[in-house]
mmCIF file of C-alpha atoms in Angstrom:
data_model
loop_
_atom_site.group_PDB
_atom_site.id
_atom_site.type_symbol
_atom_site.label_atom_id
_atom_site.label_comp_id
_atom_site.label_asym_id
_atom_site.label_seq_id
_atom_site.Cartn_x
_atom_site.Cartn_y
_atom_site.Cartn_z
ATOM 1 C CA UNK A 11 198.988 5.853 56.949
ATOM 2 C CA UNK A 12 195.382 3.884 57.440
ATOM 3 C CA UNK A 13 196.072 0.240 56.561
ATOM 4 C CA UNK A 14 194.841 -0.334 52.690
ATOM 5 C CA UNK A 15 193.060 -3.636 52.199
ATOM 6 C CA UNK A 16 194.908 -4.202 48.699
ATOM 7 C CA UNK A 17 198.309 -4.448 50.668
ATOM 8 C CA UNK A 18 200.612 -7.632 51.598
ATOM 9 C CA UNK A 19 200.129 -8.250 55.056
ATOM 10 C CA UNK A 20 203.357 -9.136 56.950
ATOM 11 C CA UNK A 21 204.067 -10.949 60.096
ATOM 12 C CA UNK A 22 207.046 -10.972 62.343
ATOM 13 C CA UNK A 23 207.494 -14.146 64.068
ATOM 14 C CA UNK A 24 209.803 -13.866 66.967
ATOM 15 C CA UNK A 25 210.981 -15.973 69.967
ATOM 16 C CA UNK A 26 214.264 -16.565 71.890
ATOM 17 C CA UNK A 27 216.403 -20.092 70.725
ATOM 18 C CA UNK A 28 214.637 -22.796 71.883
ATOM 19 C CA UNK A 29 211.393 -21.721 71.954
ATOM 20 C CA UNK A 30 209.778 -23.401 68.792
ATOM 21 C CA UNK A 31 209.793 -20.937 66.239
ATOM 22 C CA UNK A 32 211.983 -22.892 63.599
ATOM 23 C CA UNK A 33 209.951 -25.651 64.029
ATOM 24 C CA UNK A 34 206.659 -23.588 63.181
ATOM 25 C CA UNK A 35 208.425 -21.661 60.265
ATOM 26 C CA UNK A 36 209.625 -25.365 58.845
ATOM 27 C CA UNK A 37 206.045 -26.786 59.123
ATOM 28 C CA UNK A 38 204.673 -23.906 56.833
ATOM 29 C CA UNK A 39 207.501 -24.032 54.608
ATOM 30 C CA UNK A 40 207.380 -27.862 53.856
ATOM 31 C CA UNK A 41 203.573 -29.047 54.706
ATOM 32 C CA UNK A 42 200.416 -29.081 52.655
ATOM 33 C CA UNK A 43 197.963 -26.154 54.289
ATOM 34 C CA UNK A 44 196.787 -24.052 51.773
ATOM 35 C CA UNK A 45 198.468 -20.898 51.635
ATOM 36 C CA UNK A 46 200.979 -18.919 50.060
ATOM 37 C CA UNK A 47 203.589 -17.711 52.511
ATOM 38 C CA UNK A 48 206.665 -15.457 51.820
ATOM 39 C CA UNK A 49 209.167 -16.404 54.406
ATOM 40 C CA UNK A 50 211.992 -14.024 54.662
ATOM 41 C CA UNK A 51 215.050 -14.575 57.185
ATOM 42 C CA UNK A 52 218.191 -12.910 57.075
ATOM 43 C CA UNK A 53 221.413 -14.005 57.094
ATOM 44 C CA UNK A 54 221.861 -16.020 60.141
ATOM 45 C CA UNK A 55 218.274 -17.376 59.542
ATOM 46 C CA UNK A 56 218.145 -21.104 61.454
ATOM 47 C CA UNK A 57 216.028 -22.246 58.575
ATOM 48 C CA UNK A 58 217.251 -25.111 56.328
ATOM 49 C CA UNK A 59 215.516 -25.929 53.226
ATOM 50 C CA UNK A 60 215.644 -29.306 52.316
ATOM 51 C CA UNK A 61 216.601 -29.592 48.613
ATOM 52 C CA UNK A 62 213.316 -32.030 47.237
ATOM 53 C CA UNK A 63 211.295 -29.061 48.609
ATOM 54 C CA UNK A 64 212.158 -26.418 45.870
ATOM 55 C CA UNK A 65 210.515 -26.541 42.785
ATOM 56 C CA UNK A 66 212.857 -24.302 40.880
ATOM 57 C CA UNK A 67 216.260 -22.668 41.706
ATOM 58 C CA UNK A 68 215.540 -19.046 42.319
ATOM 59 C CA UNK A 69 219.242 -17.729 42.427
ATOM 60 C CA UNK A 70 220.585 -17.431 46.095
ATOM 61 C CA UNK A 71 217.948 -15.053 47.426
ATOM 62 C CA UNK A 72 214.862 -16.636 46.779
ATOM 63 C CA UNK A 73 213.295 -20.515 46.243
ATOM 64 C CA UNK A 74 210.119 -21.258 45.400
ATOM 65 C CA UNK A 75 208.717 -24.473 47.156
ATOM 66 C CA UNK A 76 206.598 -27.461 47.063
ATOM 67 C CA UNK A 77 203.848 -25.952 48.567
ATOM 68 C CA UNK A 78 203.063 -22.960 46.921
ATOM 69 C CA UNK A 79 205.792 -20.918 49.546
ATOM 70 C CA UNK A 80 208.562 -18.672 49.070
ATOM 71 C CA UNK A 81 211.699 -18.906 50.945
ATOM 72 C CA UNK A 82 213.962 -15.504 50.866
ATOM 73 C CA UNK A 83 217.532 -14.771 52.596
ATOM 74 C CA UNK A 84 217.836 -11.040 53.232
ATOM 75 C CA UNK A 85 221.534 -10.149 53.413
ATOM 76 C CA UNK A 86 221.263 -6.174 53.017
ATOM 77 C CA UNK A 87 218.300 -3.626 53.565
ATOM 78 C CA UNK A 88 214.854 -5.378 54.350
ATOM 79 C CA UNK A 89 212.702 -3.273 52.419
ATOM 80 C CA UNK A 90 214.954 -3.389 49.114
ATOM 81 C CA UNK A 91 213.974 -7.299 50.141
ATOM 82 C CA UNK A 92 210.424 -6.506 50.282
ATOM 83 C CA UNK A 93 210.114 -4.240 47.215
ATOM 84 C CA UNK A 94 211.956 -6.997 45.286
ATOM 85 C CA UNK A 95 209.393 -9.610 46.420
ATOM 86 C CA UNK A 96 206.466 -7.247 45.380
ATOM 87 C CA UNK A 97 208.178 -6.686 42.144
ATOM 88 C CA UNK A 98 208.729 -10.390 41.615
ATOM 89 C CA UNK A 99 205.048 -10.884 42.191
ATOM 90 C CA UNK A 100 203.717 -8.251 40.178
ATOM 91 C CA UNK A 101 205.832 -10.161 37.316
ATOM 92 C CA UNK A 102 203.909 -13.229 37.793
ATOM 93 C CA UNK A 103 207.333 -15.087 38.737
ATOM 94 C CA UNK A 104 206.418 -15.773 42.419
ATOM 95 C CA UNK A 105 203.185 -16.194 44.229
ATOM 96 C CA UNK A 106 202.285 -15.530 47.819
ATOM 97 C CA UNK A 107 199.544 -13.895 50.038
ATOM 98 C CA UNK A 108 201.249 -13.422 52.973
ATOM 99 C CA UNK A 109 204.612 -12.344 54.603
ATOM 100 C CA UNK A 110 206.548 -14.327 57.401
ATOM 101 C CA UNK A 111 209.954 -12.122 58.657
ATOM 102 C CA UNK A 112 211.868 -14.454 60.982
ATOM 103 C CA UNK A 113 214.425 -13.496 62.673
ATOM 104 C CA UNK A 114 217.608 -15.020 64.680
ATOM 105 C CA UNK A 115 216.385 -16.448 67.734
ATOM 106 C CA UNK A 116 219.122 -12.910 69.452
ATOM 107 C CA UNK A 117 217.500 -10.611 67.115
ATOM 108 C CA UNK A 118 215.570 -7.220 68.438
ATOM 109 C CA UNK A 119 212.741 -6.915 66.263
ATOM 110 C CA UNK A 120 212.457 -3.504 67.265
ATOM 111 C CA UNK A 121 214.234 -2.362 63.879
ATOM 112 C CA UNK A 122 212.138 -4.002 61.494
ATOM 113 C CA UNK A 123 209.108 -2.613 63.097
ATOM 114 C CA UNK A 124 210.697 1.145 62.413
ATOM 115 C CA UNK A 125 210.861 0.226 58.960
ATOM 116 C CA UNK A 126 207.486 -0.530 58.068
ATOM 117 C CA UNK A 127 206.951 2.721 60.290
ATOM 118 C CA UNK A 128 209.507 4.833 58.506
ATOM 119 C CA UNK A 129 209.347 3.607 55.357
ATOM 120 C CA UNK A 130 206.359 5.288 53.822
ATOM 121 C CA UNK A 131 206.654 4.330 50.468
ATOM 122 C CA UNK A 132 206.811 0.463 51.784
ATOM 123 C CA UNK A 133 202.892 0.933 52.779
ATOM 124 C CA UNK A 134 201.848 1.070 49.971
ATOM 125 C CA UNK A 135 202.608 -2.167 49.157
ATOM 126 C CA UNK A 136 202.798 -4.039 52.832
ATOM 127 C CA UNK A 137 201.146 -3.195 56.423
ATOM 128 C CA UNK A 138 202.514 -4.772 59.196
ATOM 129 C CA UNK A 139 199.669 -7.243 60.848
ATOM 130 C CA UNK A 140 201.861 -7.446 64.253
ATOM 131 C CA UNK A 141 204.682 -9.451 65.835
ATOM 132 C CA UNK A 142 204.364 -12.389 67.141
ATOM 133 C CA UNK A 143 206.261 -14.084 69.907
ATOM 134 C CA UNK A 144 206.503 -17.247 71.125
ATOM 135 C CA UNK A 145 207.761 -17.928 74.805
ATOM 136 C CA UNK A 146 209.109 -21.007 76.117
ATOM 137 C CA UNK A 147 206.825 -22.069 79.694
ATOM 138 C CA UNK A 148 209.678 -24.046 80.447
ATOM 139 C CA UNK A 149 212.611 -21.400 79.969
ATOM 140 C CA UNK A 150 211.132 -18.108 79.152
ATOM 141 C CA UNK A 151 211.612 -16.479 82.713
ATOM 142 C CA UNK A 152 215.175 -17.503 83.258
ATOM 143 C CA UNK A 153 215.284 -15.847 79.491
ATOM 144 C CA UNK A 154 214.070 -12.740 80.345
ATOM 145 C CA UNK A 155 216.321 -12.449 83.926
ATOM 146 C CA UNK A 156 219.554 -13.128 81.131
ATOM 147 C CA UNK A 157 218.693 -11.507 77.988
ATOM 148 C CA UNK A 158 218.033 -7.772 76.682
ATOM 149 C CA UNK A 159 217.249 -9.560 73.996
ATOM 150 C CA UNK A 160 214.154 -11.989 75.099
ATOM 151 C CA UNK A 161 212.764 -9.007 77.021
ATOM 152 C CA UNK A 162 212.516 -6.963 73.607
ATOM 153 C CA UNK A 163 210.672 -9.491 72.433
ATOM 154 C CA UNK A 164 208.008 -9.535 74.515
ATOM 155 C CA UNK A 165 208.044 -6.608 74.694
ATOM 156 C CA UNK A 166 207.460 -5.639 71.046
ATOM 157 C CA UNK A 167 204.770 -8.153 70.934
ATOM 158 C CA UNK A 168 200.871 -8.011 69.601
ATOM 159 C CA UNK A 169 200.521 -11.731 70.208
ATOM 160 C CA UNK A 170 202.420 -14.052 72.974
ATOM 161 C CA UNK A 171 202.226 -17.554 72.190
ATOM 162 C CA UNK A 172 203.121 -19.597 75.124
ATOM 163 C CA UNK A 173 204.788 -22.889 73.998
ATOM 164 C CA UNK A 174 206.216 -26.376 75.760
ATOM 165 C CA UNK A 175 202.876 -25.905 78.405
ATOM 166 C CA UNK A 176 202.383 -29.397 78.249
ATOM 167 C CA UNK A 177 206.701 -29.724 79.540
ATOM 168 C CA UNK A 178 205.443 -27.354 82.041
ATOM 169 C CA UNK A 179 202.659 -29.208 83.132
ATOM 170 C CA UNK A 180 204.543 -32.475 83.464
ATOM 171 C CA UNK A 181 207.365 -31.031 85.033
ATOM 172 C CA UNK A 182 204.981 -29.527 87.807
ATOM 173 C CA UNK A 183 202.747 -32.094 88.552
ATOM 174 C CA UNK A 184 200.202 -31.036 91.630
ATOM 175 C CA UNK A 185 201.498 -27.487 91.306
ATOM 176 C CA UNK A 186 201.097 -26.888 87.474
ATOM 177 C CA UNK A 187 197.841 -24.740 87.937
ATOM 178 C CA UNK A 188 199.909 -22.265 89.905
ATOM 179 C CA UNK A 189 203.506 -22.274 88.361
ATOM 180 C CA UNK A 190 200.810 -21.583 84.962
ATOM 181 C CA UNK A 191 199.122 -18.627 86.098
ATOM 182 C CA UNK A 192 202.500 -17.322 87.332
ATOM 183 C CA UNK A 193 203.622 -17.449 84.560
ATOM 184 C CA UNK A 194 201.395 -15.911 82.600
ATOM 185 C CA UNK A 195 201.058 -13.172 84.984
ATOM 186 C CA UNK A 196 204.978 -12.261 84.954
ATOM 187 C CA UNK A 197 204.377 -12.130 80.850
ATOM 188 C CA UNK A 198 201.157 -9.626 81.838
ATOM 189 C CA UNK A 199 203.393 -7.806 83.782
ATOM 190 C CA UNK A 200 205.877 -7.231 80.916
ATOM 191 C CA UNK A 201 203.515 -6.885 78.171
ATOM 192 C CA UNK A 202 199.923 -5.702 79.167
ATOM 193 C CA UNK A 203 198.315 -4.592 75.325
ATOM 194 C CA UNK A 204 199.274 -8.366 73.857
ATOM 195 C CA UNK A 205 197.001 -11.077 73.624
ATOM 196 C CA UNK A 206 198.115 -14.022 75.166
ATOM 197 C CA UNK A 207 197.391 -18.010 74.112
ATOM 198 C CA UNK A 208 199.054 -21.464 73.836
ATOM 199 C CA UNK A 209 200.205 -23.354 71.176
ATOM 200 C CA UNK A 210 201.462 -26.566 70.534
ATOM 201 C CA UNK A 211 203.637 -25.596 67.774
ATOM 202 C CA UNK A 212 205.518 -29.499 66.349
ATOM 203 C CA UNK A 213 200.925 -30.544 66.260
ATOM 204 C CA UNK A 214 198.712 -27.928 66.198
ATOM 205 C CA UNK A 215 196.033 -27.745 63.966
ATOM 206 C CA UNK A 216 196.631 -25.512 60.742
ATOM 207 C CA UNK A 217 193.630 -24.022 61.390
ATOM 208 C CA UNK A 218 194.503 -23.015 64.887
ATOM 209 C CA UNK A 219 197.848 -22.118 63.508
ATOM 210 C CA UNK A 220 196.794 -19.323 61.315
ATOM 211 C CA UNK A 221 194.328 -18.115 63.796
ATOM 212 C CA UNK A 222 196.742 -17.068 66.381
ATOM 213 C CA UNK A 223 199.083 -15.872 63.972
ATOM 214 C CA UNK A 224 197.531 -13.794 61.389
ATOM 215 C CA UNK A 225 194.957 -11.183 61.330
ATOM 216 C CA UNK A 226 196.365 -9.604 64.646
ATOM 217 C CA UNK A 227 196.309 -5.697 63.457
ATOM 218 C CA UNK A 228 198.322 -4.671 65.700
ATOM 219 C CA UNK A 229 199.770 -1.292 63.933
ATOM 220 C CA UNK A 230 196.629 0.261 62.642
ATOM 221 C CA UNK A 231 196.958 3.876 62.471
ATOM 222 C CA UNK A 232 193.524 4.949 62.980
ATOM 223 C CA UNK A 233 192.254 1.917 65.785
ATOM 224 C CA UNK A 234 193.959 0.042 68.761
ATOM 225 C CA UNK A 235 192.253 -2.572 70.513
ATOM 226 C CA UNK A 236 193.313 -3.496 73.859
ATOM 227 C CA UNK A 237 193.001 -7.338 74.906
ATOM 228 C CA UNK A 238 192.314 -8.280 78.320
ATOM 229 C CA UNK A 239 195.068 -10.606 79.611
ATOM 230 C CA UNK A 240 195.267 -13.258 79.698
ATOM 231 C CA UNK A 241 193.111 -15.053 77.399
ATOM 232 C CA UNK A 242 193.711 -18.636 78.752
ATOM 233 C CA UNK A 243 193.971 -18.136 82.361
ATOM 234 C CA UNK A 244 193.072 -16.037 85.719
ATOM 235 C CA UNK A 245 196.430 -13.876 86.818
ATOM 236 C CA UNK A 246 198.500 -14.694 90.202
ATOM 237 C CA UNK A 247 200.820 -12.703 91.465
ATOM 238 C CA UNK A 248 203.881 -11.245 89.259
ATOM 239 C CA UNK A 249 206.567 -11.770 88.933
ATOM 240 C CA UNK A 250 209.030 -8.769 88.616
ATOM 241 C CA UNK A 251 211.433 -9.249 85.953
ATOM 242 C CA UNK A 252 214.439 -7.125 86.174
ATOM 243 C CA UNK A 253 214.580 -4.335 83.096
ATOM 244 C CA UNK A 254 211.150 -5.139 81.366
ATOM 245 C CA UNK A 255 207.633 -3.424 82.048
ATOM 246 C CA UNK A 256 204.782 -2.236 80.602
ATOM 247 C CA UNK A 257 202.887 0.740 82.240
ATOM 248 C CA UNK A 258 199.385 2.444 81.605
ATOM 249 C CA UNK A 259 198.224 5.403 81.744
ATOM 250 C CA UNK A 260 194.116 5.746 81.916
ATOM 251 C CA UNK A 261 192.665 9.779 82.263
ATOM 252 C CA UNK A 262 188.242 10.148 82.134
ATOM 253 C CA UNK A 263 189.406 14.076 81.801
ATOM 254 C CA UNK A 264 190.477 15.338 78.421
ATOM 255 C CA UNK A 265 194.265 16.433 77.600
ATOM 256 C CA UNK A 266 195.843 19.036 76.613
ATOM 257 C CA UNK A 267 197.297 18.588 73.742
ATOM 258 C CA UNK A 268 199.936 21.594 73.446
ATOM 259 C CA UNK A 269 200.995 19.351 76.890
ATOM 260 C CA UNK A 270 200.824 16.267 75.663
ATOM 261 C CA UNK A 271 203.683 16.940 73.179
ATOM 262 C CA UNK A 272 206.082 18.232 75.435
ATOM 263 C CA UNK A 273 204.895 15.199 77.677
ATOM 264 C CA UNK A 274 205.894 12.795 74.764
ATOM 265 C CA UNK A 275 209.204 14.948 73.854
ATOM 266 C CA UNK A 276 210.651 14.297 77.036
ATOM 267 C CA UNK A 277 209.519 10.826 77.493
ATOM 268 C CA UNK A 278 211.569 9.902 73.570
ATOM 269 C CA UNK A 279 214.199 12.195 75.007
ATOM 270 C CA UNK A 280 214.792 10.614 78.257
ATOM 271 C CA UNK A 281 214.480 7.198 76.539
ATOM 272 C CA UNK A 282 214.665 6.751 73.050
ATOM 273 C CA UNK A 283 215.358 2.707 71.582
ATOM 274 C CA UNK A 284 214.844 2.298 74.936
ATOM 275 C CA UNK A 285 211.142 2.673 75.012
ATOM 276 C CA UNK A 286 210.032 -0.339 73.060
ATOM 277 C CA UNK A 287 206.552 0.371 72.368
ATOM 278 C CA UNK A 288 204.033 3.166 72.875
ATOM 279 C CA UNK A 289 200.152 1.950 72.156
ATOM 280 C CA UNK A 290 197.029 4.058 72.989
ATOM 281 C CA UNK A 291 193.827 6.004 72.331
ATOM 282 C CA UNK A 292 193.750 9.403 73.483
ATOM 283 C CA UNK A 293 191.214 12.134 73.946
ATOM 284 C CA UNK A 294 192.543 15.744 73.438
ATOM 285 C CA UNK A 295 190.379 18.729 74.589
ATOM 286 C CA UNK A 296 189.151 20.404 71.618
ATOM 287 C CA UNK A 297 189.255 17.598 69.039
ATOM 288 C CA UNK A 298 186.162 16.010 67.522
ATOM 289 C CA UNK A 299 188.457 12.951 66.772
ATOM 290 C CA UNK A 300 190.058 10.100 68.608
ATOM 291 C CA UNK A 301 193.986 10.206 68.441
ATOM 292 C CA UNK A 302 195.337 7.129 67.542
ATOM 293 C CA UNK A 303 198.945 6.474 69.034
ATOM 294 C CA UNK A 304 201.348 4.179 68.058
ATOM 295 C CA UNK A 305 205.382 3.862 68.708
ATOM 296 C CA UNK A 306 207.935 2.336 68.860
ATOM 297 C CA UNK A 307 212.476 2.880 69.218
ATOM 298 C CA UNK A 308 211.692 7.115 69.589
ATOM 299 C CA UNK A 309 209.272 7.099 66.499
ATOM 300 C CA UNK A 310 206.216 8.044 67.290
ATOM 301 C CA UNK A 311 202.967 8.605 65.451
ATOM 302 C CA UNK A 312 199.874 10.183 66.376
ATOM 303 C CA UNK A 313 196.142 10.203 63.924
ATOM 304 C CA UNK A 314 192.920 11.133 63.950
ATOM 305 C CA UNK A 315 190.444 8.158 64.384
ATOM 306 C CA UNK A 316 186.806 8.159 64.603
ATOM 307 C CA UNK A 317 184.842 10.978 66.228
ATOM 308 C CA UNK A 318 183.608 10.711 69.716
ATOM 309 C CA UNK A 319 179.636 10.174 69.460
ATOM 310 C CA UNK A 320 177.553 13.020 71.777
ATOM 311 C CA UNK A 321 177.615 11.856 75.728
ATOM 312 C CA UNK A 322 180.145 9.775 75.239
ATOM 313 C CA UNK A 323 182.853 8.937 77.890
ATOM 314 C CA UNK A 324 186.312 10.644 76.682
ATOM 315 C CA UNK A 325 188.402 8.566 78.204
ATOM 316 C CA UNK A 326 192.273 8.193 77.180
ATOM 317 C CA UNK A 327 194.849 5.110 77.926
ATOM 318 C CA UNK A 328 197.730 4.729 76.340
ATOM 319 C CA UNK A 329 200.936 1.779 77.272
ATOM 320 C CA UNK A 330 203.869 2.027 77.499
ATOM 321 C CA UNK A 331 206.479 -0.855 77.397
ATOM 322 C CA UNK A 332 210.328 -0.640 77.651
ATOM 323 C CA UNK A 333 213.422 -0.916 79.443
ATOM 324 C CA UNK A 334 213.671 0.243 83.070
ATOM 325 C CA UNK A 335 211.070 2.418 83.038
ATOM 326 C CA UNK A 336 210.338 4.869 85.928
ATOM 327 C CA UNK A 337 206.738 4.401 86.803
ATOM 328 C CA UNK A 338 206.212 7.619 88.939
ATOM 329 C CA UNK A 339 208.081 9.836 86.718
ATOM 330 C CA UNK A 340 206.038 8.732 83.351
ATOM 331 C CA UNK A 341 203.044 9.140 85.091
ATOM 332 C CA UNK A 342 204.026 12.320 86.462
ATOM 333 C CA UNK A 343 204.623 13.630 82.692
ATOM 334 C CA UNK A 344 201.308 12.611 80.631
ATOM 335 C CA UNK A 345 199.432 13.364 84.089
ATOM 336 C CA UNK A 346 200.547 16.844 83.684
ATOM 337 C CA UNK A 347 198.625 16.795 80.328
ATOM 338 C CA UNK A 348 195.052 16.533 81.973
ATOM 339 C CA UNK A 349 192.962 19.145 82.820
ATOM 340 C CA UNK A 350 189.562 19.845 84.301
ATOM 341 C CA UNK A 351 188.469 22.179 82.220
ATOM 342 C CA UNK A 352 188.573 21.813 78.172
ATOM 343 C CA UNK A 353 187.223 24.465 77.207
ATOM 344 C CA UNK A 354 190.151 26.588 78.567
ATOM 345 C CA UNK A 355 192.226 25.438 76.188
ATOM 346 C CA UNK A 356 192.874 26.996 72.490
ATOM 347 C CA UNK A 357 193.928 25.431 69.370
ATOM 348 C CA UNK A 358 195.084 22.122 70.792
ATOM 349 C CA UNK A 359 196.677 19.754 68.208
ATOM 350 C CA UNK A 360 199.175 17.122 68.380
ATOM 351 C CA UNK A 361 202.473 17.738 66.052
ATOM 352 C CA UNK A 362 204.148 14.862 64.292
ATOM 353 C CA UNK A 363 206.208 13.250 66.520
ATOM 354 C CA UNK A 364 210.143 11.690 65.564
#
């Protein structure tokens, strides 16, 4: 399941309405920057291509444009979509680098990260690089007290890009520092394990463009990286937003690993699509190995990583980020899995999880 260098990343570019993704999707679709995008949105995409943009009709599924990009409407199963794109490439009919999934402003993206997560025979072709979402300063809280759907988002999310801080800022005036770092900490709060930056999506800079949106790796199987949050500013206080959280788990004592699956068991049972994301590294008392874990809707997968080097601290942290979570209890479960002793403990191993 290790990501293969030889295969198409892909991208999923999130955000609820209003918060500037069409406008970024547009700009890559019709300006001059380089690269060689597949954008695919499905059937209630928001996206309008503008006839003098496509050099060739493709048929009603895909459109080649100007610019070197592809354009695709997904009606049916995402990866038939992908496997078709692939297949169109390998013909020499289309041409891109890079994939760009956007979905309706309402959409979960929670099922299109299961896919590249179920679908083993898609890896081989495409790793997901992350999902990225962008949050509106000026209405992303009252978005996330409203909508299921705006807290999955963030929630799901490798990368937050914060748009409309300059509307903040103006709105604010003298107070813009703090309403800022507010802000930012109520989208810590909800989403600890994502990097967070700003963007001015209708101006930015290509260059800054694709920095904060590709090259995220944000489901490698065999290495997770947590980034300290936020990246642009010091916390304040939280915010608590009703339904969303992300909690962590940290342990400097090895686990049990016999434990740690029926730890894991109950926490899917208890809360299945529910529990948006599960992201961690994990050390488990008689493995030479780091355990790579990474989840998401109930699906969870757990491999071997590097080896932990003589003297070194085993420590294990893993996140977890859903829907009305219960703090005490979920601690109370993987804290059960640590134990003093590790050498007490035979044959551990950690099953595949589902």
């Amino acid at each position: 399941m290790a990501m293969n260098r030889h295969t198409i990343p892909v991208t999923v570019l999130t955000g609820f309405l209003g918060s500037g993704k069409t406008t970024l999707i547009n700009r890559i679709l019709k300006e001059a920057h380089g690269r060689r995008f597949a954008v695919i949105e499905n059937e209630y995409g928001e996206i309008n291509v503008d006839a003098d943009l496509l050099v060739k009709d493709g048929g009603e599924t895909v459109v080649q444009l100007t610019n070197g990009c592809v354009c695709c409407t997904v009606r049916g199963d995402l990866a038939n979509a992908l496997n078709d794109l692939a297949k169109q490439r390998d013909a020499g009919t289309i041409q891109f680098d890079h994939v760009l999934i956007e979905p309706t402003g309402l959409a979960d993206p929670g099922p299109i990260v299961r896919t590249f997560m179920a679908e083993t025979e898609l890896l081989t072709r495409f790793h997901l690089d992350g999902v990225v979402t962008l949050f509106d300063a000026v209405n992303g809280e009252r978005n996330l007290l409203e909508s299921v759907e705006a807290q999955a988002q963030l929630g799901y999310a490798d990368r937050i890009l914060v748009t409309k801080i300059d509307l903040l800022r103006e709105r604010t005036a003298v107070q813009a520092a703090d309403v800022e770092a507010a802000l930012l900490a109520t989208i810590a709060a909800a989403n600890s394990v994502a990097a967070v930056d700003s963007i001015s999506v209708p101006d930015a800079p290509w260059g800054e463009v694709f920095d904060k949106l590709l090259e995220m790796r944000g489901y490698q199987f065999d290495r997770v990286v947590f980034t300290p949050q936020p990246m642009f500013r010091p916390l304040a206080a939280a915010k608590h937003t009703p339904g969303v959280g992300s909690i962590s788990f940290e342990a400097e004592q090895p686990l049990d690993g016999l434990k740690l699956n029926a730890a894991l068991a109950a926490i899917n049972e208890r809360y299945g699509e529910a529990l948006w994301r599960i992201k961690g590294v994990l050390a488990i008392a008689g493995m030479r190995s780091r355990i790579v874990v990474q989840g998401v809707q109930g699906l969870i997968q757990a491999t071997p990583s590097t080896i932990w080097r003589m003297f070194e601290p085993q420590r294990s942290r893993l996140v977890l980020i859903g829907r009305d979570l219960d703090r005490d209890w979920l601690l109370a479960q993987l804290g059960s899995c640590v134990i003093a002793d590790a050498a007490s403990v035979a044959d551990p191993r950690i099953a595949s999880l589902h």
